[in-house]
Structure formats: structure tokens, C-alpha cells
């Protein structure tokens, strides 16, 4: 029963991810948000691959694993791009926060390499080592990216800078999405300790949460006039 529910939830999540991509392309937001558009494209692509290979197949698991190395780079770039519409007004704030983000990513990479150097490769095997490295880097990137967004959010609130509509939407969306990624990272570590039923329930909960924030994002995004920030502005939260 849970397997069927998980399957249909995965299909629904894929459809909603496709809606977000279509919304971005319809509004031509890729002109401003290139890396965010790439995140949307990758979500649809990997959803399709997962459904094609089978949600619980070994091949799908390997694709998901190797995609983590891609998101290590893409998530920080997307987090940086959230503020493109107001980059001139917040340039000093963004540069300072970005330095901390880069430092965190470098530390995560160093920790991952040191961890691999001392790992028992004979016992874990090459696949196990790659999995551990992917989880370490993925966790470090997700934590650093969401910390960057929260730091920027607090600084913008403190300075009472009004946010264009789409900046506000992307900021909230990626804060919630990356917070979910951090939870999934923790789950990836603790997952082997859970039984199959608990894993299915966790997958349903994660996908439902992702669908809700994605639908909210689809609903809230607005078109941007050429060379002009979003007309409707939101006060900083």
C-alpha cells in the first residue's frame, strides 16, 4: 500500500516540478535567474529519470547519489542568484555573506577529502566511499547555502530593505527547500537504521512538503518588465 502511495506522490511531485519550470519559462525569468532555472530543469530531469528507472531501483539510487555532486555546485549558485533583482542595493551585504559561504564550502570539501583519506576503503568499498563523500559534500553545501540565505534575510530585515516580489518568493522558497535538503541529508545518514515502512513514510512526507512549497512558488511568481525590478514589492520579513 505504501509503495503505491509513494509511487503516485512521486508522479505528482514530478508534475508540480514541471509546472514550476513552465512558469519560469512562461514569465521569462531565466533572463534574470539562470542558475535557478537550471535547478528547475534538473528537478524535472531527475524526476523523469527516477520514474523511468523505478523509484526504488538500484539504478535510480545511483543516479540520485551522483546528482548530489552536481547540486553541491548548483545550490550555492542559485542561493547567490536569489538577490539578482536588487544586487546593486545589497552588493556589500551579499559579498560579505558570500565569503562565508565560500569558506564553508571549502571547509566541507576539505573535511570530505580528509574523511575519505582515513576511511577504511577495503571495508566500505569504492561505492561506499563515494556515497560517504557525496553525503558529506551535499550536507556541507546545503547547510552553507541555507545559512547564506538566512544571513542575508536577517541583514535585509535589519536594514529595512523592501524586496521585489520575485526576490521575496525565491528567498522563502529556497530557504524552505534547502532546510528540507538538510533534513534529507540527516535522514540519508540515519536511513539505514529505519525499516522499509518508515522509509516510505519519510519519502511521502518529504515529497508532500516539497510539493506544497513548489505550488506556493508557482502561484506567487510574477513577470518582470525588461530591465525593471518587480513592480510589487514586499517588506522585509
JSON list of C-alpha atoms in Angstrom, two decimals:
[
{"chain": "A", "resi": 1, "resn": "UNK", "atom": "CA", "xyz": [0.00, 0.00, 0.00]},
{"chain": "A", "resi": 2, "resn": "UNK", "atom": "CA", "xyz": [2.71, 2.47, 0.99]},
{"chain": "A", "resi": 3, "resn": "UNK", "atom": "CA", "xyz": [4.64, 1.62, -2.16]},
{"chain": "A", "resi": 4, "resn": "UNK", "atom": "CA", "xyz": [1.67, 2.62, -4.31]},
{"chain": "A", "resi": 5, "resn": "UNK", "atom": "CA", "xyz": [1.17, 5.85, -2.36]},
{"chain": "A", "resi": 6, "resn": "UNK", "atom": "CA", "xyz": [4.88, 6.66, -2.73]},
{"chain": "A", "resi": 7, "resn": "UNK", "atom": "CA", "xyz": [4.70, 6.00, -6.48]},
{"chain": "A", "resi": 8, "resn": "UNK", "atom": "CA", "xyz": [1.76, 8.35, -7.04]},
{"chain": "A", "resi": 9, "resn": "UNK", "atom": "CA", "xyz": [3.24, 11.01, -4.79]},
{"chain": "A", "resi": 10, "resn": "UNK", "atom": "CA", "xyz": [6.44, 10.86, -6.87]},
{"chain": "A", "resi": 11, "resn": "UNK", "atom": "CA", "xyz": [4.39, 11.33, -10.04]},
{"chain": "A", "resi": 12, "resn": "UNK", "atom": "CA", "xyz": [2.55, 14.29, -8.51]},
{"chain": "A", "resi": 13, "resn": "UNK", "atom": "CA", "xyz": [5.85, 15.83, -7.40]},
{"chain": "A", "resi": 14, "resn": "UNK", "atom": "CA", "xyz": [7.25, 15.46, -10.93]},
{"chain": "A", "resi": 15, "resn": "UNK", "atom": "CA", "xyz": [4.19, 17.19, -12.41]},
{"chain": "A", "resi": 16, "resn": "UNK", "atom": "CA", "xyz": [4.46, 20.08, -9.94]},
{"chain": "A", "resi": 17, "resn": "UNK", "atom": "CA", "xyz": [8.19, 20.48, -10.63]},
{"chain": "A", "resi": 18, "resn": "UNK", "atom": "CA", "xyz": [7.31, 20.66, -14.34]},
{"chain": "A", "resi": 19, "resn": "UNK", "atom": "CA", "xyz": [4.72, 23.34, -13.55]},
{"chain": "A", "resi": 20, "resn": "UNK", "atom": "CA", "xyz": [7.38, 25.44, -11.82]},
{"chain": "A", "resi": 21, "resn": "UNK", "atom": "CA", "xyz": [9.72, 25.12, -14.80]},
{"chain": "A", "resi": 22, "resn": "UNK", "atom": "CA", "xyz": [6.92, 26.04, -17.20]},
{"chain": "A", "resi": 23, "resn": "UNK", "atom": "CA", "xyz": [6.04, 29.05, -15.03]},
{"chain": "A", "resi": 24, "resn": "UNK", "atom": "CA", "xyz": [9.65, 30.26, -15.02]},
{"chain": "A", "resi": 25, "resn": "UNK", "atom": "CA", "xyz": [9.90, 29.90, -18.80]},
{"chain": "A", "resi": 26, "resn": "UNK", "atom": "CA", "xyz": [6.48, 31.46, -19.37]},
{"chain": "A", "resi": 27, "resn": "UNK", "atom": "CA", "xyz": [7.46, 34.54, -17.36]},
{"chain": "A", "resi": 28, "resn": "UNK", "atom": "CA", "xyz": [10.94, 34.53, -18.98]},
{"chain": "A", "resi": 29, "resn": "UNK", "atom": "CA", "xyz": [12.57, 34.62, -15.58]},
{"chain": "A", "resi": 30, "resn": "UNK", "atom": "CA", "xyz": [15.55, 32.71, -16.98]},
{"chain": "A", "resi": 31, "resn": "UNK", "atom": "CA", "xyz": [16.81, 36.08, -18.23]},
{"chain": "A", "resi": 32, "resn": "UNK", "atom": "CA", "xyz": [17.49, 37.06, -14.61]},
{"chain": "A", "resi": 33, "resn": "UNK", "atom": "CA", "xyz": [17.68, 33.72, -12.83]},
{"chain": "A", "resi": 34, "resn": "UNK", "atom": "CA", "xyz": [19.87, 31.40, -14.90]},
{"chain": "A", "resi": 35, "resn": "UNK", "atom": "CA", "xyz": [21.03, 29.06, -12.12]},
{"chain": "A", "resi": 36, "resn": "UNK", "atom": "CA", "xyz": [17.58, 28.97, -10.53]},
{"chain": "A", "resi": 37, "resn": "UNK", "atom": "CA", "xyz": [16.21, 27.94, -13.91]},
{"chain": "A", "resi": 38, "resn": "UNK", "atom": "CA", "xyz": [18.87, 25.21, -14.05]},
{"chain": "A", "resi": 39, "resn": "UNK", "atom": "CA", "xyz": [17.67, 23.97, -10.63]},
{"chain": "A", "resi": 40, "resn": "UNK", "atom": "CA", "xyz": [14.13, 23.74, -12.07]},
{"chain": "A", "resi": 41, "resn": "UNK", "atom": "CA", "xyz": [15.37, 21.91, -15.19]},
{"chain": "A", "resi": 42, "resn": "UNK", "atom": "CA", "xyz": [17.39, 19.43, -13.13]},
{"chain": "A", "resi": 43, "resn": "UNK", "atom": "CA", "xyz": [14.42, 18.74, -10.84]},
{"chain": "A", "resi": 44, "resn": "UNK", "atom": "CA", "xyz": [12.25, 17.80, -13.83]},
{"chain": "A", "resi": 45, "resn": "UNK", "atom": "CA", "xyz": [15.06, 15.78, -15.44]},
{"chain": "A", "resi": 46, "resn": "UNK", "atom": "CA", "xyz": [15.86, 13.73, -12.33]},
{"chain": "A", "resi": 47, "resn": "UNK", "atom": "CA", "xyz": [12.14, 13.23, -11.59]},
{"chain": "A", "resi": 48, "resn": "UNK", "atom": "CA", "xyz": [11.76, 11.73, -15.05]},
{"chain": "A", "resi": 49, "resn": "UNK", "atom": "CA", "xyz": [14.85, 9.53, -14.68]},
{"chain": "A", "resi": 50, "resn": "UNK", "atom": "CA", "xyz": [13.66, 8.26, -11.29]},
{"chain": "A", "resi": 51, "resn": "UNK", "atom": "CA", "xyz": [10.21, 7.36, -12.62]},
{"chain": "A", "resi": 52, "resn": "UNK", "atom": "CA", "xyz": [11.71, 5.71, -15.69]},
{"chain": "A", "resi": 53, "resn": "UNK", "atom": "CA", "xyz": [14.24, 3.59, -13.78]},
{"chain": "A", "resi": 54, "resn": "UNK", "atom": "CA", "xyz": [11.92, 2.84, -10.88]},
{"chain": "A", "resi": 55, "resn": "UNK", "atom": "CA", "xyz": [11.72, 4.71, -7.60]},
{"chain": "A", "resi": 56, "resn": "UNK", "atom": "CA", "xyz": [13.37, 2.00, -5.52]},
{"chain": "A", "resi": 57, "resn": "UNK", "atom": "CA", "xyz": [15.68, 0.55, -8.17]},
{"chain": "A", "resi": 58, "resn": "UNK", "atom": "CA", "xyz": [19.45, 0.38, -7.66]},
{"chain": "A", "resi": 59, "resn": "UNK", "atom": "CA", "xyz": [19.98, 2.39, -10.85]},
{"chain": "A", "resi": 60, "resn": "UNK", "atom": "CA", "xyz": [17.72, 5.18, -9.58]},
{"chain": "A", "resi": 61, "resn": "UNK", "atom": "CA", "xyz": [19.67, 5.21, -6.32]},
{"chain": "A", "resi": 62, "resn": "UNK", "atom": "CA", "xyz": [22.96, 5.62, -8.17]},
{"chain": "A", "resi": 63, "resn": "UNK", "atom": "CA", "xyz": [21.57, 8.48, -10.28]},
{"chain": "A", "resi": 64, "resn": "UNK", "atom": "CA", "xyz": [20.35, 10.20, -7.12]},
{"chain": "A", "resi": 65, "resn": "UNK", "atom": "CA", "xyz": [23.75, 9.69, -5.49]},
{"chain": "A", "resi": 66, "resn": "UNK", "atom": "CA", "xyz": [25.81, 11.11, -8.35]},
{"chain": "A", "resi": 67, "resn": "UNK", "atom": "CA", "xyz": [23.39, 14.03, -8.79]},
{"chain": "A", "resi": 68, "resn": "UNK", "atom": "CA", "xyz": [24.39, 15.19, -5.30]},
{"chain": "A", "resi": 69, "resn": "UNK", "atom": "CA", "xyz": [27.82, 16.16, -6.62]},
{"chain": "A", "resi": 70, "resn": "UNK", "atom": "CA", "xyz": [26.09, 18.42, -9.15]},
{"chain": "A", "resi": 71, "resn": "UNK", "atom": "CA", "xyz": [23.88, 20.07, -6.53]},
{"chain": "A", "resi": 72, "resn": "UNK", "atom": "CA", "xyz": [26.94, 20.81, -4.40]},
{"chain": "A", "resi": 73, "resn": "UNK", "atom": "CA", "xyz": [27.74, 23.48, -7.01]},
{"chain": "A", "resi": 74, "resn": "UNK", "atom": "CA", "xyz": [24.26, 24.41, -8.22]},
{"chain": "A", "resi": 75, "resn": "UNK", "atom": "CA", "xyz": [22.63, 25.18, -4.85]},
{"chain": "A", "resi": 76, "resn": "UNK", "atom": "CA", "xyz": [25.18, 27.83, -3.76]},
{"chain": "A", "resi": 77, "resn": "UNK", "atom": "CA", "xyz": [24.96, 29.45, -7.22]},
{"chain": "A", "resi": 78, "resn": "UNK", "atom": "CA", "xyz": [21.16, 29.53, -7.02]},
{"chain": "A", "resi": 79, "resn": "UNK", "atom": "CA", "xyz": [21.28, 30.95, -3.48]},
{"chain": "A", "resi": 80, "resn": "UNK", "atom": "CA", "xyz": [23.56, 33.74, -4.71]},
{"chain": "A", "resi": 81, "resn": "UNK", "atom": "CA", "xyz": [21.22, 34.45, -7.63]},
{"chain": "A", "resi": 82, "resn": "UNK", "atom": "CA", "xyz": [18.12, 34.88, -5.45]},
{"chain": "A", "resi": 83, "resn": "UNK", "atom": "CA", "xyz": [19.06, 38.54, -4.96]},
{"chain": "A", "resi": 84, "resn": "UNK", "atom": "CA", "xyz": [19.82, 39.43, -8.61]},
{"chain": "A", "resi": 85, "resn": "UNK", "atom": "CA", "xyz": [16.99, 41.96, -8.89]},
{"chain": "A", "resi": 86, "resn": "UNK", "atom": "CA", "xyz": [18.41, 44.06, -6.04]},
{"chain": "A", "resi": 87, "resn": "UNK", "atom": "CA", "xyz": [22.11, 43.28, -6.47]},
{"chain": "A", "resi": 88, "resn": "UNK", "atom": "CA", "xyz": [23.14, 46.94, -6.64]},
{"chain": "A", "resi": 89, "resn": "UNK", "atom": "CA", "xyz": [21.43, 47.79, -3.34]},
{"chain": "A", "resi": 90, "resn": "UNK", "atom": "CA", "xyz": [22.81, 44.87, -1.37]},
{"chain": "A", "resi": 91, "resn": "UNK", "atom": "CA", "xyz": [26.20, 44.34, -3.02]},
{"chain": "A", "resi": 92, "resn": "UNK", "atom": "CA", "xyz": [28.30, 44.83, 0.17]},
{"chain": "A", "resi": 93, "resn": "UNK", "atom": "CA", "xyz": [25.98, 42.58, 2.20]},
{"chain": "A", "resi": 94, "resn": "UNK", "atom": "CA", "xyz": [26.00, 39.87, -0.44]},
{"chain": "A", "resi": 95, "resn": "UNK", "atom": "CA", "xyz": [29.78, 39.92, -0.88]},
{"chain": "A", "resi": 96, "resn": "UNK", "atom": "CA", "xyz": [30.35, 39.57, 2.87]},
{"chain": "A", "resi": 97, "resn": "UNK", "atom": "CA", "xyz": [27.86, 36.69, 3.15]},
{"chain": "A", "resi": 98, "resn": "UNK", "atom": "CA", "xyz": [29.30, 35.05, 0.03]},
{"chain": "A", "resi": 99, "resn": "UNK", "atom": "CA", "xyz": [32.79, 34.99, 1.56]},
{"chain": "A", "resi": 100, "resn": "UNK", "atom": "CA", "xyz": [31.39, 32.98, 4.48]},
{"chain": "A", "resi": 101, "resn": "UNK", "atom": "CA", "xyz": [29.57, 30.71, 2.04]},
{"chain": "A", "resi": 102, "resn": "UNK", "atom": "CA", "xyz": [32.73, 30.02, 0.05]},
{"chain": "A", "resi": 103, "resn": "UNK", "atom": "CA", "xyz": [34.68, 29.40, 3.26]},
{"chain": "A", "resi": 104, "resn": "UNK", "atom": "CA", "xyz": [32.05, 26.91, 4.42]},
{"chain": "A", "resi": 105, "resn": "UNK", "atom": "CA", "xyz": [32.15, 25.09, 1.08]},
{"chain": "A", "resi": 106, "resn": "UNK", "atom": "CA", "xyz": [35.95, 24.87, 1.18]},
{"chain": "A", "resi": 107, "resn": "UNK", "atom": "CA", "xyz": [35.83, 23.52, 4.73]},
{"chain": "A", "resi": 108, "resn": "UNK", "atom": "CA", "xyz": [33.24, 20.93, 3.71]},
{"chain": "A", "resi": 109, "resn": "UNK", "atom": "CA", "xyz": [35.41, 19.86, 0.77]},
{"chain": "A", "resi": 110, "resn": "UNK", "atom": "CA", "xyz": [38.50, 19.57, 2.99]},
{"chain": "A", "resi": 111, "resn": "UNK", "atom": "CA", "xyz": [36.56, 17.61, 5.60]},
{"chain": "A", "resi": 112, "resn": "UNK", "atom": "CA", "xyz": [35.25, 15.29, 2.89]},
{"chain": "A", "resi": 113, "resn": "UNK", "atom": "CA", "xyz": [38.73, 14.64, 1.50]},
{"chain": "A", "resi": 114, "resn": "UNK", "atom": "CA", "xyz": [40.18, 14.06, 4.97]},
{"chain": "A", "resi": 115, "resn": "UNK", "atom": "CA", "xyz": [37.31, 11.75, 5.80]},
{"chain": "A", "resi": 116, "resn": "UNK", "atom": "CA", "xyz": [37.93, 9.73, 2.64]},
{"chain": "A", "resi": 117, "resn": "UNK", "atom": "CA", "xyz": [41.68, 9.62, 3.33]},
{"chain": "A", "resi": 118, "resn": "UNK", "atom": "CA", "xyz": [41.08, 7.99, 6.71]},
{"chain": "A", "resi": 119, "resn": "UNK", "atom": "CA", "xyz": [38.12, 5.84, 5.65]},
{"chain": "A", "resi": 120, "resn": "UNK", "atom": "CA", "xyz": [38.53, 2.11, 5.55]},
{"chain": "A", "resi": 121, "resn": "UNK", "atom": "CA", "xyz": [38.14, 1.72, 1.78]},
{"chain": "A", "resi": 122, "resn": "UNK", "atom": "CA", "xyz": [38.69, -2.03, 1.97]},
{"chain": "A", "resi": 123, "resn": "UNK", "atom": "CA", "xyz": [35.69, -2.44, 4.22]},
{"chain": "A", "resi": 124, "resn": "UNK", "atom": "CA", "xyz": [33.42, 0.23, 2.76]},
{"chain": "A", "resi": 125, "resn": "UNK", "atom": "CA", "xyz": [34.27, -0.43, -0.88]},
{"chain": "A", "resi": 126, "resn": "UNK", "atom": "CA", "xyz": [34.56, 2.18, -3.61]},
{"chain": "A", "resi": 127, "resn": "UNK", "atom": "CA", "xyz": [30.78, 2.67, -3.81]},
{"chain": "A", "resi": 128, "resn": "UNK", "atom": "CA", "xyz": [30.59, 3.17, -0.05]},
{"chain": "A", "resi": 129, "resn": "UNK", "atom": "CA", "xyz": [33.37, 5.75, -0.13]},
{"chain": "A", "resi": 130, "resn": "UNK", "atom": "CA", "xyz": [31.67, 7.66, -2.96]},
{"chain": "A", "resi": 131, "resn": "UNK", "atom": "CA", "xyz": [28.39, 7.60, -1.03]},
{"chain": "A", "resi": 132, "resn": "UNK", "atom": "CA", "xyz": [30.05, 8.97, 2.10]},
{"chain": "A", "resi": 133, "resn": "UNK", "atom": "CA", "xyz": [31.79, 11.72, 0.12]},
{"chain": "A", "resi": 134, "resn": "UNK", "atom": "CA", "xyz": [28.56, 12.67, -1.64]},
{"chain": "A", "resi": 135, "resn": "UNK", "atom": "CA", "xyz": [26.66, 12.91, 1.65]},
{"chain": "A", "resi": 136, "resn": "UNK", "atom": "CA", "xyz": [29.42, 14.98, 3.32]},
{"chain": "A", "resi": 137, "resn": "UNK", "atom": "CA", "xyz": [29.67, 17.45, 0.43]},
{"chain": "A", "resi": 138, "resn": "UNK", "atom": "CA", "xyz": [25.91, 17.59, -0.10]},
{"chain": "A", "resi": 139, "resn": "UNK", "atom": "CA", "xyz": [25.32, 18.28, 3.59]},
{"chain": "A", "resi": 140, "resn": "UNK", "atom": "CA", "xyz": [28.03, 20.95, 3.69]},
{"chain": "A", "resi": 141, "resn": "UNK", "atom": "CA", "xyz": [26.69, 22.68, 0.58]},
{"chain": "A", "resi": 142, "resn": "UNK", "atom": "CA", "xyz": [23.08, 22.62, 1.77]},
{"chain": "A", "resi": 143, "resn": "UNK", "atom": "CA", "xyz": [23.95, 23.96, 5.23]},
{"chain": "A", "resi": 144, "resn": "UNK", "atom": "CA", "xyz": [26.24, 26.67, 3.81]},
{"chain": "A", "resi": 145, "resn": "UNK", "atom": "CA", "xyz": [23.62, 27.75, 1.24]},
{"chain": "A", "resi": 146, "resn": "UNK", "atom": "CA", "xyz": [20.73, 27.99, 3.68]},
{"chain": "A", "resi": 147, "resn": "UNK", "atom": "CA", "xyz": [22.99, 29.81, 6.17]},
{"chain": "A", "resi": 148, "resn": "UNK", "atom": "CA", "xyz": [23.86, 32.31, 3.41]},
{"chain": "A", "resi": 149, "resn": "UNK", "atom": "CA", "xyz": [20.16, 32.94, 2.72]},
{"chain": "A", "resi": 150, "resn": "UNK", "atom": "CA", "xyz": [19.29, 33.30, 6.41]},
{"chain": "A", "resi": 151, "resn": "UNK", "atom": "CA", "xyz": [22.21, 35.69, 6.93]},
{"chain": "A", "resi": 152, "resn": "UNK", "atom": "CA", "xyz": [21.06, 37.81, 4.00]},
{"chain": "A", "resi": 153, "resn": "UNK", "atom": "CA", "xyz": [17.46, 37.66, 5.19]},
{"chain": "A", "resi": 154, "resn": "UNK", "atom": "CA", "xyz": [18.40, 38.97, 8.65]},
{"chain": "A", "resi": 155, "resn": "UNK", "atom": "CA", "xyz": [20.61, 41.72, 7.20]},
{"chain": "A", "resi": 156, "resn": "UNK", "atom": "CA", "xyz": [17.89, 42.85, 4.79]},
{"chain": "A", "resi": 157, "resn": "UNK", "atom": "CA", "xyz": [15.34, 42.88, 7.59]},
{"chain": "A", "resi": 158, "resn": "UNK", "atom": "CA", "xyz": [17.68, 44.87, 9.82]},
{"chain": "A", "resi": 159, "resn": "UNK", "atom": "CA", "xyz": [18.24, 47.50, 7.12]},
{"chain": "A", "resi": 160, "resn": "UNK", "atom": "CA", "xyz": [14.52, 47.51, 6.20]},
{"chain": "A", "resi": 161, "resn": "UNK", "atom": "CA", "xyz": [15.18, 46.94, 2.50]},
{"chain": "A", "resi": 162, "resn": "UNK", "atom": "CA", "xyz": [11.98, 46.30, 0.51]},
{"chain": "A", "resi": 163, "resn": "UNK", "atom": "CA", "xyz": [12.17, 43.18, -1.63]},
{"chain": "A", "resi": 164, "resn": "UNK", "atom": "CA", "xyz": [10.80, 42.86, -5.18]},
{"chain": "A", "resi": 165, "resn": "UNK", "atom": "CA", "xyz": [8.07, 40.25, -5.39]},
{"chain": "A", "resi": 166, "resn": "UNK", "atom": "CA", "xyz": [10.12, 37.53, -7.07]},
{"chain": "A", "resi": 167, "resn": "UNK", "atom": "CA", "xyz": [13.12, 38.09, -4.81]},
{"chain": "A", "resi": 168, "resn": "UNK", "atom": "CA", "xyz": [10.85, 37.58, -1.81]},
{"chain": "A", "resi": 169, "resn": "UNK", "atom": "CA", "xyz": [9.34, 34.43, -3.37]},
{"chain": "A", "resi": 170, "resn": "UNK", "atom": "CA", "xyz": [12.69, 32.86, -4.29]},
{"chain": "A", "resi": 171, "resn": "UNK", "atom": "CA", "xyz": [14.17, 33.75, -0.90]},
{"chain": "A", "resi": 172, "resn": "UNK", "atom": "CA", "xyz": [11.40, 31.99, 1.02]},
{"chain": "A", "resi": 173, "resn": "UNK", "atom": "CA", "xyz": [11.28, 29.09, -1.43]},
{"chain": "A", "resi": 174, "resn": "UNK", "atom": "CA", "xyz": [14.99, 28.33, -1.28]},
{"chain": "A", "resi": 175, "resn": "UNK", "atom": "CA", "xyz": [15.15, 28.78, 2.49]},
{"chain": "A", "resi": 176, "resn": "UNK", "atom": "CA", "xyz": [12.43, 26.15, 2.84]},
{"chain": "A", "resi": 177, "resn": "UNK", "atom": "CA", "xyz": [13.85, 23.92, 0.10]},
{"chain": "A", "resi": 178, "resn": "UNK", "atom": "CA", "xyz": [17.39, 23.94, 1.47]},
{"chain": "A", "resi": 179, "resn": "UNK", "atom": "CA", "xyz": [16.12, 23.37, 5.00]},
{"chain": "A", "resi": 180, "resn": "UNK", "atom": "CA", "xyz": [14.43, 20.27, 3.60]},
{"chain": "A", "resi": 181, "resn": "UNK", "atom": "CA", "xyz": [17.70, 19.26, 1.93]},
{"chain": "A", "resi": 182, "resn": "UNK", "atom": "CA", "xyz": [19.46, 19.46, 5.31]},
{"chain": "A", "resi": 183, "resn": "UNK", "atom": "CA", "xyz": [16.78, 17.24, 6.87]},
{"chain": "A", "resi": 184, "resn": "UNK", "atom": "CA", "xyz": [17.12, 14.77, 3.98]},
{"chain": "A", "resi": 185, "resn": "UNK", "atom": "CA", "xyz": [20.90, 14.74, 4.50]},
{"chain": "A", "resi": 186, "resn": "UNK", "atom": "CA", "xyz": [20.36, 13.75, 8.12]},
{"chain": "A", "resi": 187, "resn": "UNK", "atom": "CA", "xyz": [17.83, 11.17, 7.00]},
{"chain": "A", "resi": 188, "resn": "UNK", "atom": "CA", "xyz": [20.32, 9.76, 4.46]},
{"chain": "A", "resi": 189, "resn": "UNK", "atom": "CA", "xyz": [22.71, 9.09, 7.34]},
{"chain": "A", "resi": 190, "resn": "UNK", "atom": "CA", "xyz": [20.06, 7.63, 9.66]},
{"chain": "A", "resi": 191, "resn": "UNK", "atom": "CA", "xyz": [18.06, 5.93, 6.88]},
{"chain": "A", "resi": 192, "resn": "UNK", "atom": "CA", "xyz": [19.78, 2.52, 7.11]},
{"chain": "A", "resi": 193, "resn": "UNK", "atom": "CA", "xyz": [18.61, 2.31, 10.73]},
{"chain": "A", "resi": 194, "resn": "UNK", "atom": "CA", "xyz": [14.94, 2.58, 9.69]},
{"chain": "A", "resi": 195, "resn": "UNK", "atom": "CA", "xyz": [12.67, -0.14, 8.38]},
{"chain": "A", "resi": 196, "resn": "UNK", "atom": "CA", "xyz": [11.11, -0.04, 4.92]},
{"chain": "A", "resi": 197, "resn": "UNK", "atom": "CA", "xyz": [7.77, 1.26, 6.18]},
{"chain": "A", "resi": 198, "resn": "UNK", "atom": "CA", "xyz": [9.41, 4.19, 7.95]},
{"chain": "A", "resi": 199, "resn": "UNK", "atom": "CA", "xyz": [11.43, 5.00, 4.82]},
{"chain": "A", "resi": 200, "resn": "UNK", "atom": "CA", "xyz": [8.27, 5.06, 2.68]},
{"chain": "A", "resi": 201, "resn": "UNK", "atom": "CA", "xyz": [6.52, 7.35, 5.14]},
{"chain": "A", "resi": 202, "resn": "UNK", "atom": "CA", "xyz": [9.54, 9.68, 5.23]},
{"chain": "A", "resi": 203, "resn": "UNK", "atom": "CA", "xyz": [9.60, 9.81, 1.42]},
{"chain": "A", "resi": 204, "resn": "UNK", "atom": "CA", "xyz": [5.90, 10.70, 1.33]},
{"chain": "A", "resi": 205, "resn": "UNK", "atom": "CA", "xyz": [6.36, 13.44, 3.93]},
{"chain": "A", "resi": 206, "resn": "UNK", "atom": "CA", "xyz": [9.40, 14.92, 2.15]},
{"chain": "A", "resi": 207, "resn": "UNK", "atom": "CA", "xyz": [7.68, 14.88, -1.24]},
{"chain": "A", "resi": 208, "resn": "UNK", "atom": "CA", "xyz": [4.47, 16.39, 0.13]},
{"chain": "A", "resi": 209, "resn": "UNK", "atom": "CA", "xyz": [6.42, 19.21, 1.78]},
{"chain": "A", "resi": 210, "resn": "UNK", "atom": "CA", "xyz": [8.31, 19.82, -1.48]},
{"chain": "A", "resi": 211, "resn": "UNK", "atom": "CA", "xyz": [5.08, 19.89, -3.49]},
{"chain": "A", "resi": 212, "resn": "UNK", "atom": "CA", "xyz": [3.48, 22.42, -1.15]},
{"chain": "A", "resi": 213, "resn": "UNK", "atom": "CA", "xyz": [6.35, 24.92, -1.27]},
{"chain": "A", "resi": 214, "resn": "UNK", "atom": "CA", "xyz": [6.70, 24.45, -5.05]},
{"chain": "A", "resi": 215, "resn": "UNK", "atom": "CA", "xyz": [3.00, 25.11, -5.64]},
{"chain": "A", "resi": 216, "resn": "UNK", "atom": "CA", "xyz": [3.26, 28.22, -3.48]},
{"chain": "A", "resi": 217, "resn": "UNK", "atom": "CA", "xyz": [6.21, 29.37, -5.58]},
{"chain": "A", "resi": 218, "resn": "UNK", "atom": "CA", "xyz": [4.32, 28.74, -8.86]},
{"chain": "A", "resi": 219, "resn": "UNK", "atom": "CA", "xyz": [1.37, 30.74, -7.56]},
{"chain": "A", "resi": 220, "resn": "UNK", "atom": "CA", "xyz": [3.42, 33.70, -6.31]},
{"chain": "A", "resi": 221, "resn": "UNK", "atom": "CA", "xyz": [5.90, 34.27, -9.16]},
{"chain": "A", "resi": 222, "resn": "UNK", "atom": "CA", "xyz": [5.25, 37.28, -11.40]},
{"chain": "A", "resi": 223, "resn": "UNK", "atom": "CA", "xyz": [6.63, 38.57, -14.69]},
{"chain": "A", "resi": 224, "resn": "UNK", "atom": "CA", "xyz": [9.40, 41.17, -14.69]},
{"chain": "A", "resi": 225, "resn": "UNK", "atom": "CA", "xyz": [9.38, 44.09, -17.12]},
{"chain": "A", "resi": 226, "resn": "UNK", "atom": "CA", "xyz": [12.52, 44.27, -19.23]},
{"chain": "A", "resi": 227, "resn": "UNK", "atom": "CA", "xyz": [15.30, 45.86, -17.17]},
{"chain": "A", "resi": 228, "resn": "UNK", "atom": "CA", "xyz": [12.91, 46.78, -14.37]},
{"chain": "A", "resi": 229, "resn": "UNK", "atom": "CA", "xyz": [12.62, 45.10, -10.92]},
{"chain": "A", "resi": 230, "resn": "UNK", "atom": "CA", "xyz": [9.32, 43.51, -9.97]},
{"chain": "A", "resi": 231, "resn": "UNK", "atom": "CA", "xyz": [6.67, 46.18, -9.62]},
{"chain": "A", "resi": 232, "resn": "UNK", "atom": "CA", "xyz": [5.12, 44.76, -6.46]},
{"chain": "A", "resi": 233, "resn": "UNK", "atom": "CA", "xyz": [7.49, 44.86, -3.51]},
{"chain": "A", "resi": 234, "resn": "UNK", "atom": "CA", "xyz": [7.28, 43.01, -0.25]},
{"chain": "A", "resi": 235, "resn": "UNK", "atom": "CA", "xyz": [8.50, 44.44, 3.06]},
{"chain": "A", "resi": 236, "resn": "UNK", "atom": "CA", "xyz": [11.43, 42.55, 4.54]},
{"chain": "A", "resi": 237, "resn": "UNK", "atom": "CA", "xyz": [10.42, 39.83, 6.98]}
]
